[in-house]
Coordinates of C-alpha atoms and ligand atoms in Angstrom, one line a residue:
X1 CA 40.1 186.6 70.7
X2 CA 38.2 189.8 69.5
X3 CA 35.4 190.6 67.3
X4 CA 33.2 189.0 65.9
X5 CA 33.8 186.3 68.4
X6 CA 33.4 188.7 71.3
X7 CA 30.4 190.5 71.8
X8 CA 29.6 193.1 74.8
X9 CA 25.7 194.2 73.7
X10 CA 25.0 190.4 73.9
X11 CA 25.0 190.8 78.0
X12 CA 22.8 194.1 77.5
X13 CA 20.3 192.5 75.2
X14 CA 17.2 191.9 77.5
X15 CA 16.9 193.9 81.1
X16 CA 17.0 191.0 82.7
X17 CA 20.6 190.2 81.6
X18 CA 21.2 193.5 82.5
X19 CA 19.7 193.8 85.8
X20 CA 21.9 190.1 86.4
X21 CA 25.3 191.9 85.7
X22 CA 25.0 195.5 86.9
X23 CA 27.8 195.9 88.8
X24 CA 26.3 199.1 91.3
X25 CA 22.8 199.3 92.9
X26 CA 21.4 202.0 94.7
X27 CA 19.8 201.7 97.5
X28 CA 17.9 203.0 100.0
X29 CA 20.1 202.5 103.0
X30 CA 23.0 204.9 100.5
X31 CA 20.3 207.8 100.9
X32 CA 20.6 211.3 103.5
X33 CA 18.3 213.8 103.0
X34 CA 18.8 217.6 103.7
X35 CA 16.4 219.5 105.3
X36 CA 15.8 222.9 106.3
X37 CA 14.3 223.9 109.4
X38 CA 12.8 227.8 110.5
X39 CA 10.7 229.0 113.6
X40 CA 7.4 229.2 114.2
X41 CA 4.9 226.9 113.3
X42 CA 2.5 224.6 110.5
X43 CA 5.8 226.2 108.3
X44 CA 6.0 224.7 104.9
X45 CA 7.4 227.4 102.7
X46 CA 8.6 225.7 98.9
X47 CA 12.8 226.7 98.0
X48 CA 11.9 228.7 94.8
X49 CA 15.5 227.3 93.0
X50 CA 15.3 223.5 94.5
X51 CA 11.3 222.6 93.2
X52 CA 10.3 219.8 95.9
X53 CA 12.3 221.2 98.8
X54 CA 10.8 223.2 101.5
X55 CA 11.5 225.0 105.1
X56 CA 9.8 223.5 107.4
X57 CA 8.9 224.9 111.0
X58 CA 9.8 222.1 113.9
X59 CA 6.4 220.4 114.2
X60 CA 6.4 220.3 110.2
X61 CA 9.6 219.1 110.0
X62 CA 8.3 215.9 112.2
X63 CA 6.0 214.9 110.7
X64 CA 8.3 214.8 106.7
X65 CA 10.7 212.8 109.3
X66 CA 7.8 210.3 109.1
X67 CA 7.3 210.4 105.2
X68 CA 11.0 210.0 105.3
X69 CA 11.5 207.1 107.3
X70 CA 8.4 205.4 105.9
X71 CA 10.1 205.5 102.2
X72 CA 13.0 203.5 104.0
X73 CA 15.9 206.3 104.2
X74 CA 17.8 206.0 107.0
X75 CA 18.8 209.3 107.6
X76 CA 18.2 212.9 107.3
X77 CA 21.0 216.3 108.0
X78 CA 19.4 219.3 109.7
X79 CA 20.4 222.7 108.8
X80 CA 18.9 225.6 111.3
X81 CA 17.7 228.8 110.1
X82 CA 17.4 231.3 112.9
X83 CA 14.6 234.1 113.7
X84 CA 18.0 236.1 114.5
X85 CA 21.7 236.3 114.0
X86 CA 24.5 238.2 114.9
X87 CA 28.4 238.6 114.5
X88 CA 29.4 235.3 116.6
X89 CA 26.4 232.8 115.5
X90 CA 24.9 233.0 119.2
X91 CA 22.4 231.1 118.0
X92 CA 24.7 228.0 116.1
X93 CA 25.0 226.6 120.2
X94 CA 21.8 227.9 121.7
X95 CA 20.1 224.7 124.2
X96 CA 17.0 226.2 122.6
X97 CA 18.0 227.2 119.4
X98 CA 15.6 226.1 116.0
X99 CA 18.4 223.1 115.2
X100 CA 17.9 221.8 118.6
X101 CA 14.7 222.2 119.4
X102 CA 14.3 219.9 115.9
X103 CA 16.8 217.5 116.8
X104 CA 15.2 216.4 119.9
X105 CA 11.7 216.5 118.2
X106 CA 12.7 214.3 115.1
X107 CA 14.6 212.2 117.9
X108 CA 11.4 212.0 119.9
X109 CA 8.9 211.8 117.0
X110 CA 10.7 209.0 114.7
X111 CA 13.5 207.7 116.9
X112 CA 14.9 205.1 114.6
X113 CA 15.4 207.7 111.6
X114 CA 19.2 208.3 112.2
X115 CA 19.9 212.9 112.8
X116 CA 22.8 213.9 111.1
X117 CA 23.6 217.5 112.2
X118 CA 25.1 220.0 109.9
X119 CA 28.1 221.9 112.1
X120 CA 28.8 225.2 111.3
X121 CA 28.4 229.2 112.0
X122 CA 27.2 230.5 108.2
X123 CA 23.3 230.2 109.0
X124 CA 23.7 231.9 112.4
X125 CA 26.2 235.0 111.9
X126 CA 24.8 238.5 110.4
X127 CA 27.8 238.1 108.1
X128 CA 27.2 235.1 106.6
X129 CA 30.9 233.3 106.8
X130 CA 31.4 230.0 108.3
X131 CA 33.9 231.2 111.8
X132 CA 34.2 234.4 113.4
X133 CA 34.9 237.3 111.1
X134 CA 37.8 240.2 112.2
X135 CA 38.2 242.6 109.6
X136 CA 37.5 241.5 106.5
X137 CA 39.7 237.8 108.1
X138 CA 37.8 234.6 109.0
X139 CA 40.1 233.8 112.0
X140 CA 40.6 229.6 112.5
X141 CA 41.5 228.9 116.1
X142 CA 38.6 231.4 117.9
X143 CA 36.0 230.0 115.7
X144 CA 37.3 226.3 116.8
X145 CA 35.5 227.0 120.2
X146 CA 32.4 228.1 118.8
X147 CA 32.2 224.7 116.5
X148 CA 32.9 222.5 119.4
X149 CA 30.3 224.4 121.5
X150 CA 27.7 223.8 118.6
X151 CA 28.3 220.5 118.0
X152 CA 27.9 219.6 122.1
X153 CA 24.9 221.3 121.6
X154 CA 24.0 219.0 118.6
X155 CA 25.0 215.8 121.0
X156 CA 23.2 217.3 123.9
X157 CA 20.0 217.8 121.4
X158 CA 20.5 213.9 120.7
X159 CA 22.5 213.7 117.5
X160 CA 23.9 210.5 116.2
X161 CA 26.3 212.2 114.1
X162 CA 27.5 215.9 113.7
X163 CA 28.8 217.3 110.7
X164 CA 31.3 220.2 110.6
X165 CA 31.0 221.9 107.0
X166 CA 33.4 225.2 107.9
X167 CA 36.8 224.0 106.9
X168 CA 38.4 225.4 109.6
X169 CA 41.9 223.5 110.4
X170 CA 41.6 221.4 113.7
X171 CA 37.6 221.4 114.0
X172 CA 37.3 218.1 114.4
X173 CA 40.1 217.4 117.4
X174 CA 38.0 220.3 118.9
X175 CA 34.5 218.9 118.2
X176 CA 36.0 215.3 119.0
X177 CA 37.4 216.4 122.5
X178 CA 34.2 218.4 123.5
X179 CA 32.2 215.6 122.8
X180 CA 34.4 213.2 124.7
X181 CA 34.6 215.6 127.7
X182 CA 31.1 215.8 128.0
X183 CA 30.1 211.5 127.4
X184 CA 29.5 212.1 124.1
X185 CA 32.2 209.5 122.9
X186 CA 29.8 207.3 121.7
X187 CA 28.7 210.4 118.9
X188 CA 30.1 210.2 115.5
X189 CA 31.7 212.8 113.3
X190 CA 31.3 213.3 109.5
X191 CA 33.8 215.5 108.4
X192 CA 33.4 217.4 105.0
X193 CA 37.1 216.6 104.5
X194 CA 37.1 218.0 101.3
X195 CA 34.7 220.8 101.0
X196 CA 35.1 222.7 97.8
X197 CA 34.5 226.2 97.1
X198 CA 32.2 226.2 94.6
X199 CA 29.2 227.9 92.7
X200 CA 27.2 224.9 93.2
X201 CA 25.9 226.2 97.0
X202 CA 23.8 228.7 95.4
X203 CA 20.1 227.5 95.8
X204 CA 21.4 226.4 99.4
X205 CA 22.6 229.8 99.8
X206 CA 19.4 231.1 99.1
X207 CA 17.4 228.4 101.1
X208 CA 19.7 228.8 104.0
X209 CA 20.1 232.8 104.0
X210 CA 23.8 231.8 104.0
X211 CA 25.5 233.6 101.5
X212 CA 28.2 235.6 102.7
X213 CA 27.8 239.4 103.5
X214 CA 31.3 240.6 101.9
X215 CA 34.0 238.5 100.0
X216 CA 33.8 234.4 99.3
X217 CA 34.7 231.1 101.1
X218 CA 38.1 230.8 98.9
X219 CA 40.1 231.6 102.4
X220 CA 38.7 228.3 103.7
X221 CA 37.4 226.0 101.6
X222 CA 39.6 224.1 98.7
X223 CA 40.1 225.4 95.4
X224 CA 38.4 223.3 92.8
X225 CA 41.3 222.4 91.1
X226 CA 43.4 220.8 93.5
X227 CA 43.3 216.7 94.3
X228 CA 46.0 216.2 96.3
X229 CA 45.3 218.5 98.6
X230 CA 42.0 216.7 99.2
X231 CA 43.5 213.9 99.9
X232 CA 45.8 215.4 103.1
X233 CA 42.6 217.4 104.2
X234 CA 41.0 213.7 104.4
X235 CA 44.2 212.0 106.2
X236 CA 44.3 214.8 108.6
X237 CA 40.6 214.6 109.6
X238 CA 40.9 210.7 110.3
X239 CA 44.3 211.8 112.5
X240 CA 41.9 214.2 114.5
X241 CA 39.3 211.6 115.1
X242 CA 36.7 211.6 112.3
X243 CA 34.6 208.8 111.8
X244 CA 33.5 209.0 108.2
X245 CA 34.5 211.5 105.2
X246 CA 32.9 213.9 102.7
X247 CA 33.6 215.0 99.6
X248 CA 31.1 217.9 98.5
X249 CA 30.3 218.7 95.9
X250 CA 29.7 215.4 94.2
X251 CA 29.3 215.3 90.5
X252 CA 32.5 217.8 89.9
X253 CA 34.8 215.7 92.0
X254 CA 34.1 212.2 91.2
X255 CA 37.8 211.8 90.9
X256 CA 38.5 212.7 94.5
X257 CA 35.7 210.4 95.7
X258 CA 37.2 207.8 93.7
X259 CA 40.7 207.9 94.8
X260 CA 39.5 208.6 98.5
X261 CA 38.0 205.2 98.3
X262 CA 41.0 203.7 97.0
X263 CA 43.2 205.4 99.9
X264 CA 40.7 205.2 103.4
X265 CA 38.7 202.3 104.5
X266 CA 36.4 204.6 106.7
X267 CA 32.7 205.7 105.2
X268 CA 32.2 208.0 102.5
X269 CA 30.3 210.3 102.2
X270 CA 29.4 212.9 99.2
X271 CA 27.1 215.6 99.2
X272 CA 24.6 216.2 95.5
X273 CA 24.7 219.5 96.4
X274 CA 22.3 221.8 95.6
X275 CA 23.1 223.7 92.5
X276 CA 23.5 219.5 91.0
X277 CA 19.7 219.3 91.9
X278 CA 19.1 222.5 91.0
X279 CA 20.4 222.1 87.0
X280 CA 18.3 218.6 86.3
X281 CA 15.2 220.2 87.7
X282 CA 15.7 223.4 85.5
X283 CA 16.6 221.5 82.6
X284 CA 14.0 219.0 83.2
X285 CA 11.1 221.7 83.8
X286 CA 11.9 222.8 80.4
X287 CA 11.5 219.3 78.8
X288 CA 15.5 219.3 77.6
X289 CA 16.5 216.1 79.9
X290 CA 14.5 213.5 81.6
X291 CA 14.7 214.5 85.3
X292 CA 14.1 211.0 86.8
X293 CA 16.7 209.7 85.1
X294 CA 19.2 212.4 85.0
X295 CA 18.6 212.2 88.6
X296 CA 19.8 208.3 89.4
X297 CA 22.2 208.6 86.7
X298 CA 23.9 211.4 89.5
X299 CA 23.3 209.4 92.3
X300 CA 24.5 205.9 90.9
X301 CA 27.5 207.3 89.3
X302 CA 28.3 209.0 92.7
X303 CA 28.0 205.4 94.2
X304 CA 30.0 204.3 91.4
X305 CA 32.7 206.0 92.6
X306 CA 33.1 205.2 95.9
X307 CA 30.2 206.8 97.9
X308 CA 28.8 204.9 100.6
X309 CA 26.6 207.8 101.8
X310 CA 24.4 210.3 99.1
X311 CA 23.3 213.4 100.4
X312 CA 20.7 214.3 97.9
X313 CA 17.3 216.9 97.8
X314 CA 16.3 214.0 95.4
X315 CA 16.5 211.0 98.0
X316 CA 12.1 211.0 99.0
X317 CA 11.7 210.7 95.1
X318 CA 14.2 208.0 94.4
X319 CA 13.5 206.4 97.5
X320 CA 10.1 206.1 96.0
X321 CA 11.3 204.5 92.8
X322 CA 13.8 201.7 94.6
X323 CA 12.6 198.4 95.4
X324 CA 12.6 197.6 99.1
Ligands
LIG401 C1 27.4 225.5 105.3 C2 27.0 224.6 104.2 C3 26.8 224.8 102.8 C4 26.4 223.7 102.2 C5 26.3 222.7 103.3 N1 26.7 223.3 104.4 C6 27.0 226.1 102.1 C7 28.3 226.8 102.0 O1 29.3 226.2 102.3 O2 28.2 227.9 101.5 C8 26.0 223.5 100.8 C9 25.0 222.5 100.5 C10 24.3 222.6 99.2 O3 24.7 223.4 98.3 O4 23.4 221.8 99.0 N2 28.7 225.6 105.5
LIG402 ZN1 29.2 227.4 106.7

């Protein structure tokens, strides 16, 4: 039986036959939103590239913790911006350092909005790469120590989950074991399994003061076009321990979220990174696309594919749309 008798459009003819068989709905509880966080204090500085994303100094930063948990997200992931950094990221694992110090303040200010801590060495060193640099080399194992150290310090801070971001092989036995040794078992790991290198970090780059000195990331994170190999990056991480995966960027890779989903039953994760936010509010300023709905058109299409978690810079302004 085919046409005429069968007729698709008739289940899209009103919205309310179309809110009745929609098959994915975003919610609330799917959002994670980024923020930034400098020293000093009553910071607010705007991220020229990301329009409705700012760096916020600690005692800011608490109080757009509250506007965040008040829209109903559940979660936010910190990225630290030090006063000063150098060639080992002394200040990625500092007790006192600006991540810390706005861990334990979002944890004391609005203790039921889940910390997610971003875990890696780019923001802190002078050179800008995610490990320790020797020559023009980013060398795996001595940078492993530095990771695990930062994410205690995360723990320590009272995280609920770290998130390693370098791609360095074995990061999360060593983050999983220095948690454990210290009674952090209880502490979960997102692991950005497969962590792309790709041209959508730019605004991020520039929000973050994290682009690298010399060379590119191509040593350490994936190359774009490989699917399989993101697949065996994800199978390893669970083998070392992680809790929950991440595919980043989002958009680009809905194929690997999709087929990740089909493979692990564990949470996934994937990251709306910042260049993604970045296009739909350049195009939209201009008046070329509707940015609201460019923007959960991303975000449902992402859950479409198998994402439990969205990290977006758009989650306060969808959050604001969603029903309850
Ligand atoms: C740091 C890190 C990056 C992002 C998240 N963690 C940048 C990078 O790897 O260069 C990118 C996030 C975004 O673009 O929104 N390792
Ligand atoms: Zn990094």
């Amino acid at each position: 039986m085919s046409f005429p008798t069968v007729r698709p459009r008739r289940l899209r003819r009103t919205e309310t036959l179309r809110r009745m068989v929609r098959e994915t709905r975003l919610s609330r509880e799917n959002l994670v939103l980024p923020l930034f966080v400098v020293e000093g204090s009553g910071v607010r500085e705007a991220v020229a590239s990301m329009p409705g994303v700012f760096r916020y100094s600690v005692d800011a930063l608490v109080d757009e913790a509250k506007r965040v948990h008040d829209l109903g997200i559940p979660a936010v992931i910190l990225f630290g911006i030090p006063a000063k950094k150098d060639a080992r990221g002394s200040g990625a694992d500092a007790p006192d350092g600006v991540v810390q110090r706005a861990i334990a303040a979002i944890k004391r200010g609005v203790p039921e909005l889940c910390v997610l801590s971003d875990v890696c060495l780019c923001e802190y060193t002078d050179h800008g790469h995610c490990g320790i640099v020797d020559g023009d080399e980013v060398r795996n194992d001595p940078t492993l120590e530095r990771l695990a150290s930062t994410a205690l310090s995360h723990a320590r801070a009272g995280a609920d989950v770290v998130a390693p971001s370098d791609m360095m092989d074995g990061r999360v036995l060593a983050i999983r074991r220095a948690l454990d040794g210290s009674g952090f078992e209880d502490i979960s790991i997102l692991s950005y399994a497969a962590k792309y290198a790709s041209a959508y970090y730019g605004p991020f780059r520039e929000a973050a003061e994290s682009a690298p000195a010399f060379g590119d990331r191509r040593s350490y994170q994936m190359d774009p076009p490989n699917r399989r190999e993101a697949l065996r990056e994800m199978r390893l991480d669970l083998s070392e321990g992680a809790d929950a995966l991440m595919v980043k960027p989002a958009l680009p890779y809905l194929d690997v979220l999709a087929e990740a989903r089909r493979e692990f039953d564990v949470p996934l994760a994937a990251y709306h990174v910042s260049g993604e936010y970045a296009m739909i509010q350049a195009a939209a300023a201009r008046g070329w696309i509707d940015g609201a709905r460019a923007l959960d058109e991303a975000l449902v299409s992402i859950k479409r594919a198998g994402a439990d978690l969205i990290l977006t810079y758009g989650a306060k302004e969808v959050a604001a749309r969603l029903a309850p």
